[in-house]
PDB file of C-alpha atoms in Angstrom:
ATOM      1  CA  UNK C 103      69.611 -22.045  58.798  1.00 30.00           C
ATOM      2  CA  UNK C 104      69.744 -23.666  61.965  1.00 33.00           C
ATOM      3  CA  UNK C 105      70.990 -26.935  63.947  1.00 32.00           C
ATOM      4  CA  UNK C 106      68.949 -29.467  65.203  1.00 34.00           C
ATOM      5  CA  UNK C 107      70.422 -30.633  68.163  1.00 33.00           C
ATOM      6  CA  UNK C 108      68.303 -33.912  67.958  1.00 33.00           C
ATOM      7  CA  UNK C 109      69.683 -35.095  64.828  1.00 30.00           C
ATOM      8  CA  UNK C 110      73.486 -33.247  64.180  1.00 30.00           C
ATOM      9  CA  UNK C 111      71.925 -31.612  61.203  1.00 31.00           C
ATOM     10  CA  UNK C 112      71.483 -28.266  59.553  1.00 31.00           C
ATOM     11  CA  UNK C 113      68.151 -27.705  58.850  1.00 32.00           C
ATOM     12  CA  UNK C 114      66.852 -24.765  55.906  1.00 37.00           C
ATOM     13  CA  UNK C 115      63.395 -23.104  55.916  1.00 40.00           C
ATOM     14  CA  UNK C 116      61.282 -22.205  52.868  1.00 47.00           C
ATOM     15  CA  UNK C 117      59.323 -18.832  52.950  1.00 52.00           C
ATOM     16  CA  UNK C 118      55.932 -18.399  51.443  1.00 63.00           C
ATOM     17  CA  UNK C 119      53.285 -15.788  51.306  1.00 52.00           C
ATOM     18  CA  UNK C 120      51.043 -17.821  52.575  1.00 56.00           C
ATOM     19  CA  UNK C 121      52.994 -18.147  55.680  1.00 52.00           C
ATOM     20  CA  UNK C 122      53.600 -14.472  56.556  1.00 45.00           C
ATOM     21  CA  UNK C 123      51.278 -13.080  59.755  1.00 40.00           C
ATOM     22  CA  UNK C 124      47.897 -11.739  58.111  1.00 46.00           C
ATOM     23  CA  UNK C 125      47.903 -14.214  55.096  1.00 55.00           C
ATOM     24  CA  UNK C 126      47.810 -17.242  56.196  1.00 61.00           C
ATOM     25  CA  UNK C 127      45.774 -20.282  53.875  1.00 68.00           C
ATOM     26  CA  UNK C 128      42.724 -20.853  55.461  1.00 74.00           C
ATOM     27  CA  UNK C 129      42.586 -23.471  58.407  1.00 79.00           C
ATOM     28  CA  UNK C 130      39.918 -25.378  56.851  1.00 82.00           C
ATOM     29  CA  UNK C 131      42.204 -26.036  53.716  1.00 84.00           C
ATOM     30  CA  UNK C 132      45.278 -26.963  55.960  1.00 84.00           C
ATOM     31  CA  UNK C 133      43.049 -29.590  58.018  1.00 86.00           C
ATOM     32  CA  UNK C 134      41.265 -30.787  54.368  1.00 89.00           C
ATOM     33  CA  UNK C 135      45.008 -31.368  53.222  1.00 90.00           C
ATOM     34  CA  UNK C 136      46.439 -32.798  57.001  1.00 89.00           C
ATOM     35  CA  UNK C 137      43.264 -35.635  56.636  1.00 89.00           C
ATOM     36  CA  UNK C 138      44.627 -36.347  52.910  1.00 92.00           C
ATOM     37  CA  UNK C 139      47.889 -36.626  53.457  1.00 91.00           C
ATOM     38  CA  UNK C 140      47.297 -38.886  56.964  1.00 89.00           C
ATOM     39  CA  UNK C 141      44.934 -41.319  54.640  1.00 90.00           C
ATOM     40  CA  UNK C 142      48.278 -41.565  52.127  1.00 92.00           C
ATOM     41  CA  UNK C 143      51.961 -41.446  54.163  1.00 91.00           C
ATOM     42  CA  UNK C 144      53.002 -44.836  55.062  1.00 91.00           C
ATOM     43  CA  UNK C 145      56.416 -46.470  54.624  1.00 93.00           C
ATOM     44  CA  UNK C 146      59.503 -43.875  53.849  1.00 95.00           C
ATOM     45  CA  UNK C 147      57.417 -40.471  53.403  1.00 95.00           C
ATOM     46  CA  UNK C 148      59.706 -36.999  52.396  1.00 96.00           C
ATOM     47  CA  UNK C 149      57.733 -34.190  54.092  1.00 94.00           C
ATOM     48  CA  UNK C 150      58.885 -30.858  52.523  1.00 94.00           C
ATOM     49  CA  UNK C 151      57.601 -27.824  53.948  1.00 89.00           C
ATOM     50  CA  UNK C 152      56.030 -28.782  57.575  1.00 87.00           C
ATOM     51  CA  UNK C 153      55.113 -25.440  59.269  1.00 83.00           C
ATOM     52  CA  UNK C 154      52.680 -26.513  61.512  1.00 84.00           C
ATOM     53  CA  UNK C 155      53.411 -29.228  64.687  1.00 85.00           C
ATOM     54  CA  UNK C 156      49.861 -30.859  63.447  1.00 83.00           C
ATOM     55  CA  UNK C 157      51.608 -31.525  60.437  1.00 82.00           C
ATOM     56  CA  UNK C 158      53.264 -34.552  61.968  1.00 84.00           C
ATOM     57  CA  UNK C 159      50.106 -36.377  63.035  1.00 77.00           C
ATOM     58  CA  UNK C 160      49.669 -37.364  59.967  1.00 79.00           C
ATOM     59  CA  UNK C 161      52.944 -39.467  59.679  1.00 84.00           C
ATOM     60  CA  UNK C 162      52.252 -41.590  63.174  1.00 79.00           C
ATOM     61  CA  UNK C 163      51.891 -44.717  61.248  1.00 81.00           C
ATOM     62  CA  UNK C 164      55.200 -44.028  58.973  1.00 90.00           C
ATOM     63  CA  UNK C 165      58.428 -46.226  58.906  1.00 92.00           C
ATOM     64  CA  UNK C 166      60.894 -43.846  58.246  1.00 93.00           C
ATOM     65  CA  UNK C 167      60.181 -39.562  57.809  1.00 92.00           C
ATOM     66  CA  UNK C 168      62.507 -37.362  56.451  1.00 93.00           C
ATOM     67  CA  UNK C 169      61.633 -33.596  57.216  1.00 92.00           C
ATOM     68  CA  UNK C 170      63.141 -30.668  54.134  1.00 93.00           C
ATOM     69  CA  UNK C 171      62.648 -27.408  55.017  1.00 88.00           C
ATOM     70  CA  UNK C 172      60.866 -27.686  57.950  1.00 87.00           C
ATOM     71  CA  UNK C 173      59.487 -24.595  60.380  1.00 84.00           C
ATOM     72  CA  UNK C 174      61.781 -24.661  63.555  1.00 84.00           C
ATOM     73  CA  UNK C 175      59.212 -25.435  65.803  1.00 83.00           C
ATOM     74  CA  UNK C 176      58.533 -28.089  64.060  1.00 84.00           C
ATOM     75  CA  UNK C 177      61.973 -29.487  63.760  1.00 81.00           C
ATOM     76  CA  UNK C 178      62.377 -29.081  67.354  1.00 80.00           C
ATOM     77  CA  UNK C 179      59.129 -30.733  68.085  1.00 78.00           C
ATOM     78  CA  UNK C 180      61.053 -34.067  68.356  1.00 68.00           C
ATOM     79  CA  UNK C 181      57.853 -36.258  68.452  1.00 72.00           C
ATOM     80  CA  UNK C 182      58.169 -40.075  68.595  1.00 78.00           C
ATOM     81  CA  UNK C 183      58.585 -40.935  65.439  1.00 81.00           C
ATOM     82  CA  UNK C 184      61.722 -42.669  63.279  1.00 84.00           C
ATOM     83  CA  UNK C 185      62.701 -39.148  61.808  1.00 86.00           C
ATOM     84  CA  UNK C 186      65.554 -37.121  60.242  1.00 89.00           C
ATOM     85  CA  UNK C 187      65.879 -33.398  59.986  1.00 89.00           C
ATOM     86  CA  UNK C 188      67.553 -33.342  56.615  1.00 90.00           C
ATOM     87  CA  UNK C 189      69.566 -29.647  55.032  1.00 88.00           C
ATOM     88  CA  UNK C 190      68.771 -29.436  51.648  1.00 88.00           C
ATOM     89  CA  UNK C 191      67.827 -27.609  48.479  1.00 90.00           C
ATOM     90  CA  UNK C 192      65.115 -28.620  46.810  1.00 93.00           C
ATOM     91  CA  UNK C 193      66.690 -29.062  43.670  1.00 93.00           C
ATOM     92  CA  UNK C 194      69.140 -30.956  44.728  1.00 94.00           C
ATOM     93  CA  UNK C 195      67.644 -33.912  47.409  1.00 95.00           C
ATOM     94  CA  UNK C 196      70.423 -36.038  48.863  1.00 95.00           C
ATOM     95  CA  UNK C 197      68.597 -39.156  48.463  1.00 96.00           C
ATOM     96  CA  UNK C 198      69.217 -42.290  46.420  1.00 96.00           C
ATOM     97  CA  UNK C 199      67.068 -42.667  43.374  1.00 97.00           C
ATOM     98  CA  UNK C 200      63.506 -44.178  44.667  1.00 96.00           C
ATOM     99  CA  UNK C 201      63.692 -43.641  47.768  1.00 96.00           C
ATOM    100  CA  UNK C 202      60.558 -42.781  49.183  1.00 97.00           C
ATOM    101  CA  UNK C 203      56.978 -43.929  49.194  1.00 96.00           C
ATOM    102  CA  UNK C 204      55.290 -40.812  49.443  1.00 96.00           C
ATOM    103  CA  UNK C 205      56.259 -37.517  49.020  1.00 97.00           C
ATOM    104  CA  UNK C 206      54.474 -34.463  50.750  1.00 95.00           C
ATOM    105  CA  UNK C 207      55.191 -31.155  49.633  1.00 94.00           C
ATOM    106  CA  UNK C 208      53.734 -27.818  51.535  1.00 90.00           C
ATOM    107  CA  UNK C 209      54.177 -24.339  49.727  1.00 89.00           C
ATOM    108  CA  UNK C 210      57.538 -25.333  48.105  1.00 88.00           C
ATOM    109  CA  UNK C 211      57.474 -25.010  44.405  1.00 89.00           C
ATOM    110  CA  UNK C 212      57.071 -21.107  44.736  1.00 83.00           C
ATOM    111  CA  UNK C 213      59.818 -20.701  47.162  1.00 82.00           C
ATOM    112  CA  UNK C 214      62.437 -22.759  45.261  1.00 85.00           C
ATOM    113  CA  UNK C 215      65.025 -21.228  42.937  1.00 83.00           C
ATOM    114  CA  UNK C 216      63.956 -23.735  40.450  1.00 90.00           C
ATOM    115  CA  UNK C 217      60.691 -25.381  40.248  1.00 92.00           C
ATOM    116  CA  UNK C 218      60.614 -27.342  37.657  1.00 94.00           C
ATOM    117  CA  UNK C 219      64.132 -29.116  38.814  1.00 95.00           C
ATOM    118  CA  UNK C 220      62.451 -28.968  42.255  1.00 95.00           C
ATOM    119  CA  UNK C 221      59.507 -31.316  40.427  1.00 96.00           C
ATOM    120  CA  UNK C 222      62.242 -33.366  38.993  1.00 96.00           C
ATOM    121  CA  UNK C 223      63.481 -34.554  42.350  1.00 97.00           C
ATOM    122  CA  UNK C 224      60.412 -35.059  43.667  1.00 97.00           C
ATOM    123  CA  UNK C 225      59.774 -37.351  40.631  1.00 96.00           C
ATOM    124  CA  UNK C 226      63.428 -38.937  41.401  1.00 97.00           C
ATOM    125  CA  UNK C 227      63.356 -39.778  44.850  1.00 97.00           C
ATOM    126  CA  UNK C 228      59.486 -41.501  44.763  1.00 97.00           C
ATOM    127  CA  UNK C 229      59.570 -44.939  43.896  1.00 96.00           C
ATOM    128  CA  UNK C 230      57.551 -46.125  41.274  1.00 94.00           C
ATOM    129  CA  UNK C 231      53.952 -47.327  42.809  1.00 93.00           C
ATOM    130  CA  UNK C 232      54.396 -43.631  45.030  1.00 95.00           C
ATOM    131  CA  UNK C 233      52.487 -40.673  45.499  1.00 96.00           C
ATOM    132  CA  UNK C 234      53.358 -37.158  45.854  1.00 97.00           C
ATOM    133  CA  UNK C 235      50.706 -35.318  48.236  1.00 96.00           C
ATOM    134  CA  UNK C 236      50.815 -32.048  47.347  1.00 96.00           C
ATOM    135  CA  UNK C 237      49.363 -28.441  48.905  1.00 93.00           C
ATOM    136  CA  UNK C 238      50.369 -25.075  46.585  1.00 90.00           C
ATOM    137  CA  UNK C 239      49.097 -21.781  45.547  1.00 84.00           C
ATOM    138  CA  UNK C 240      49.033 -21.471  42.204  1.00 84.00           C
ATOM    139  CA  UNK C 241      48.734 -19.544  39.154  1.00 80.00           C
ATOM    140  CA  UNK C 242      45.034 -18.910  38.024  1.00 75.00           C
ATOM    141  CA  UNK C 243      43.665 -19.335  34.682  1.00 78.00           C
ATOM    142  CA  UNK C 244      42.292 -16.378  32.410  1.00 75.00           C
ATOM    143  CA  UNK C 245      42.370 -12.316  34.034  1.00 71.00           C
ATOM    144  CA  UNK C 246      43.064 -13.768  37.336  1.00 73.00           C
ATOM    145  CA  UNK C 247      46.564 -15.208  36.296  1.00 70.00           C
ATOM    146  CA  UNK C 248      47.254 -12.334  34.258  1.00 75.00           C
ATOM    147  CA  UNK C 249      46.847  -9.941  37.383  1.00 74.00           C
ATOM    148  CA  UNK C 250      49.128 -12.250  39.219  1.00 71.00           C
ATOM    149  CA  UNK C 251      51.370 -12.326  36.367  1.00 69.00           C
ATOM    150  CA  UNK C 252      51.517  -8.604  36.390  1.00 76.00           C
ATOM    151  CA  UNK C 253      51.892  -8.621  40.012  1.00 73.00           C
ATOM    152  CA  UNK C 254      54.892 -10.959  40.052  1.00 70.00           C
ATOM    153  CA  UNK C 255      56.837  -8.847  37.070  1.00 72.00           C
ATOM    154  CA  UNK C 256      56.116  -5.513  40.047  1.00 73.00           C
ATOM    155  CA  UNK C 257      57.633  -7.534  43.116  1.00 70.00           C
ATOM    156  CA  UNK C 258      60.117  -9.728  41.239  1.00 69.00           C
ATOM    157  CA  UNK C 259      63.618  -9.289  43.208  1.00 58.00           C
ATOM    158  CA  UNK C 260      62.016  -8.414  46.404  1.00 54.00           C
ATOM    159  CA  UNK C 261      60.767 -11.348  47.702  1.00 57.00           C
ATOM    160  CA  UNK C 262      61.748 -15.098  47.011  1.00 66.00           C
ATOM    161  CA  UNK C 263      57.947 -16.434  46.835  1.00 76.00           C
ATOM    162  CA  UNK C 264      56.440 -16.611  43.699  1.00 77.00           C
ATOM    163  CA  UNK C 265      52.525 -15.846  42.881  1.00 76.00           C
ATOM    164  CA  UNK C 266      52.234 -17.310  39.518  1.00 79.00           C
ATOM    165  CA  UNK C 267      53.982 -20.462  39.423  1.00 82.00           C
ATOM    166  CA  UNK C 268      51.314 -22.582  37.313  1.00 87.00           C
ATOM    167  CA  UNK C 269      51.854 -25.853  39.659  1.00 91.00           C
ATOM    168  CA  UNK C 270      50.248 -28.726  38.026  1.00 92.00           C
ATOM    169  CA  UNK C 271      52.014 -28.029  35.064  1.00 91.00           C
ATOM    170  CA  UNK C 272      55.330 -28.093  36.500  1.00 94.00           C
ATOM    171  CA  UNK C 273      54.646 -31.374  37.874  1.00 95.00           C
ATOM    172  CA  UNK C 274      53.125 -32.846  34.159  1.00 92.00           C
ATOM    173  CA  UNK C 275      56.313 -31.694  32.991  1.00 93.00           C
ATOM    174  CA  UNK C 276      58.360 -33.635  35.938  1.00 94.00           C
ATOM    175  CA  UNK C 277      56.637 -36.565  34.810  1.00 91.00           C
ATOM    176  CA  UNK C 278      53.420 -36.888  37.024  1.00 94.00           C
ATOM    177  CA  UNK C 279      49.964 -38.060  36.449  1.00 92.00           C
ATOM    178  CA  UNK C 280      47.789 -35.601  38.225  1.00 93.00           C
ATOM    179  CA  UNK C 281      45.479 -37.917  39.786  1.00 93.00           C
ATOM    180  CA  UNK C 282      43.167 -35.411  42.191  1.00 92.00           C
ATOM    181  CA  UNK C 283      43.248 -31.682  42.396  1.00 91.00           C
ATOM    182  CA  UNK C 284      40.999 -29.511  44.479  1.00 91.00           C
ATOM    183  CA  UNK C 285      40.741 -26.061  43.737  1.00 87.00           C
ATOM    184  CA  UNK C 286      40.469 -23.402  46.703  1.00 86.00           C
ATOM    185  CA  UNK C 287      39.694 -19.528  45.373  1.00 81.00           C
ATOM    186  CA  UNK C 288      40.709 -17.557  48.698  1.00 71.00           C
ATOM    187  CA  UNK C 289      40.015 -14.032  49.689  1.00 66.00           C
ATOM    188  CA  UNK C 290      40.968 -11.348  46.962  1.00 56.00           C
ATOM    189  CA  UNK C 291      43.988  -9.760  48.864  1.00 50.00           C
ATOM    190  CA  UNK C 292      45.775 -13.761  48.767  1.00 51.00           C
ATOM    191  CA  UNK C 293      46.023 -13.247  44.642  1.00 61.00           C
ATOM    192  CA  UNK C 294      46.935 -16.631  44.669  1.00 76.00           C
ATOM    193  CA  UNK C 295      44.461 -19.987  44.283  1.00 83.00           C
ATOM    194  CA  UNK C 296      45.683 -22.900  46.156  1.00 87.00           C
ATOM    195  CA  UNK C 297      45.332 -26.214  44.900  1.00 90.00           C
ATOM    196  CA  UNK C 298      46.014 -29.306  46.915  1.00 93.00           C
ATOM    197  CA  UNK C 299      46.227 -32.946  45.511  1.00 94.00           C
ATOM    198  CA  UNK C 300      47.822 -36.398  44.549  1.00 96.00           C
ATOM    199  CA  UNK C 301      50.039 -37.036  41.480  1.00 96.00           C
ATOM    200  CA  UNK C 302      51.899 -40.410  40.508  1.00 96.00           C
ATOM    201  CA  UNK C 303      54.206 -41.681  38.113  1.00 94.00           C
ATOM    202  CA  UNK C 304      52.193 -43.338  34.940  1.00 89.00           C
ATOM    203  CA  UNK C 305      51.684 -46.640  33.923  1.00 82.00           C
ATOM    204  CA  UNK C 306      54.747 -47.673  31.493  1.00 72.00           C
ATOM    205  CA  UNK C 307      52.636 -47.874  28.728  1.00 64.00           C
ATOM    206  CA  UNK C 308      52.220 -43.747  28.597  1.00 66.00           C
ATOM    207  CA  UNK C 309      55.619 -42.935  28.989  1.00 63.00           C
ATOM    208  CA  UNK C 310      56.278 -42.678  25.058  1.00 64.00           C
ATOM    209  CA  UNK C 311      53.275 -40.045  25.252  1.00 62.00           C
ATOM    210  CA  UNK C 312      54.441 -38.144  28.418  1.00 59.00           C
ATOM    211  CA  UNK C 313      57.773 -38.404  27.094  1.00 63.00           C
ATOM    212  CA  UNK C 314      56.673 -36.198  23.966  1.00 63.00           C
ATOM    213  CA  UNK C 315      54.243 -33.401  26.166  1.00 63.00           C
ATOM    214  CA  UNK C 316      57.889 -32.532  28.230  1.00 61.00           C
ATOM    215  CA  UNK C 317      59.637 -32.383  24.997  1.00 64.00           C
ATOM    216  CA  UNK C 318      57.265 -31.314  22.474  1.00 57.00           C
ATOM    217  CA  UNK C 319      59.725 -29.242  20.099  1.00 54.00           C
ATOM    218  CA  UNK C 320      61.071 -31.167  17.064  1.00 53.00           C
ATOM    219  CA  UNK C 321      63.141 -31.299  14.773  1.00 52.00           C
ATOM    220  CA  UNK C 322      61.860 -29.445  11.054  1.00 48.00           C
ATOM    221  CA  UNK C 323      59.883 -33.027   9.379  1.00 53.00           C
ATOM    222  CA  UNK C 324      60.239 -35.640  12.442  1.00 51.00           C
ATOM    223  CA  UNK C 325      56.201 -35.896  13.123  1.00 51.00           C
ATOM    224  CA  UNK C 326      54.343 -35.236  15.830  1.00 47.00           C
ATOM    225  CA  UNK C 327      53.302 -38.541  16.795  1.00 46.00           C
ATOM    226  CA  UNK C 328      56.232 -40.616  16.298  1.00 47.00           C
ATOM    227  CA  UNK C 329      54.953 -44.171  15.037  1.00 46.00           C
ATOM    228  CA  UNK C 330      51.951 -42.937  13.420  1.00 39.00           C
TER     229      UNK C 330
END
C-alpha cells in the first residue's frame, strides 16, 4: 500500500496476470473497453482497477469518481477531476448502500479473496437504474476451461490471480442482468478469455426468479417454481 499525498489516503493495488510485463491484454481490447466505459460513466462512477492514466479520460464528464485499487501512477496522476483515492477491499466497500451510478471494474474479480462477495458490493453500492462496466478474463467453456482449471489447481498458493474465475456467473449470482458481453479469445500462452461488458440490476418484476437461480437448493417437497 501506499499514501496519496493528494487526498490523506491509503491507497491498495490489485495484481493480475494480465498486468505482469509480457502479458499484457491486448491494446485494442483496453481502447474497445476505455470507448465503452466513456459512452456510460456519468454522475458518482466507482472505478476499481485503473492501471492505465488513459483510464481517466473516460470519467471527464463525471460528478464525483472514486478510484479502488488503483495503479500508483495513476493515483498520483491527480488530473482535474472531483476525485477520491479510496483504501479498500473489495469485499468490503466503505460506501453507503446505492451509492454510485456506475460502477467500472478492471481485472478485479480474479484478484480478490472473494469474488462472489466482491460481486455483492458491487451490486450494493450501484443504485438501482446503474450500470456496472465491466473488463475480466475469464474462465472458458468446454477443454479450454478445463485446462485452465487444471492450471489453477498447479499454481494455486503461488500467486493471488486467478485463471478460472467463471465471471458472468459470479455477477448472475450477485444479482445482475448481463446486458452485453463481448468475448475476446487471446493468444494461447494468456490461458485466459477476456470478456468485457455491461450488467444492471433487473426490473422488480424478475426478482422472485433471480431470487431462486442464487438460491436454487430447497428444501426435500417445497417446488421448484414456487407459485406454480
Amino acid at each position: 500500500m501506499t499514501s496519496d499525498p493528494a487526498h490523506g489516503v491509503r491507497s491498495s493495488s490489485v495484481t493480475c496476470h494480465y498486468k505482469r510485463a509480457g502479458a499484457a491484454a491486448p491494446i485494442e481490447v483496453l481502447e474497445r473497453f476505455r470507448v465503452l466505459a466513456g459512452k456510460r460513466s456519468a454522475g458518482r462512477v466507482l472505478d476499481v482497477g485503473a492501471f492505465r492514466i488513459p483510464d481517466l479520460l473516460e470519467h471527464r464528464h463525471v460528478c464525483y469518481l472514486a478510484l479502488v485499487a488503483a495503479a500508483p501512477e495513476v493515483r498520483d496522476a491527480h488530473p482535474d477531476l472531483p476525485m477520491d483515492v479510496v483504501d479498500a477491499d473489495l469485499t468490503a466497500l466503505p460506501f453507503p448502500d446505492h451509492s454510485f451510478d456506475v460502477v467500472v471494474s478492471r481485472f478485479c474479480l480474479c484478484s480478490t479473496s472473494d469474488p462472489q462477495r466482491a460481486g455483492h458490493e458491487f451490486s450494493r453500492v450501484l443504485r438501482p437504474v446503474g450500470q456496472l462496466v465491466f473488463l475480466e478474463h475469464t474462465r472458458a467453456p468446454g477443454v479450454v476451461g478445463q485446462a485452465q482449471d487444471q492450471a489453477q489447481e498447479i499454481l494455486r498458493g503461488a500467486r493471488r490471480c486467478r485463471i478460472n474465475i467463471e465471471v458472468l456467473a459470479v455477477l448472475q449470482r450477485a444479482g445482475f442482468v448481463v446486458r452485453r458481453a463481448d468475448w475476446y479469445w487471446p493468444p494461447t500462452y494468456v490461458r485466459a478469455p477476456l470478456v468485457q461488458g455491461v450488467a444492471t440490476h433487473p426490473e422488480p418484476q424478475y426478482e422472485r426468479e433471480l431470487s431462486w437461480l442464487r438460491n436454487p437448493i430447497r428444501n426435500t417437497g417445497e417446488p421448484l417454481w414456487p407459485g406454480r
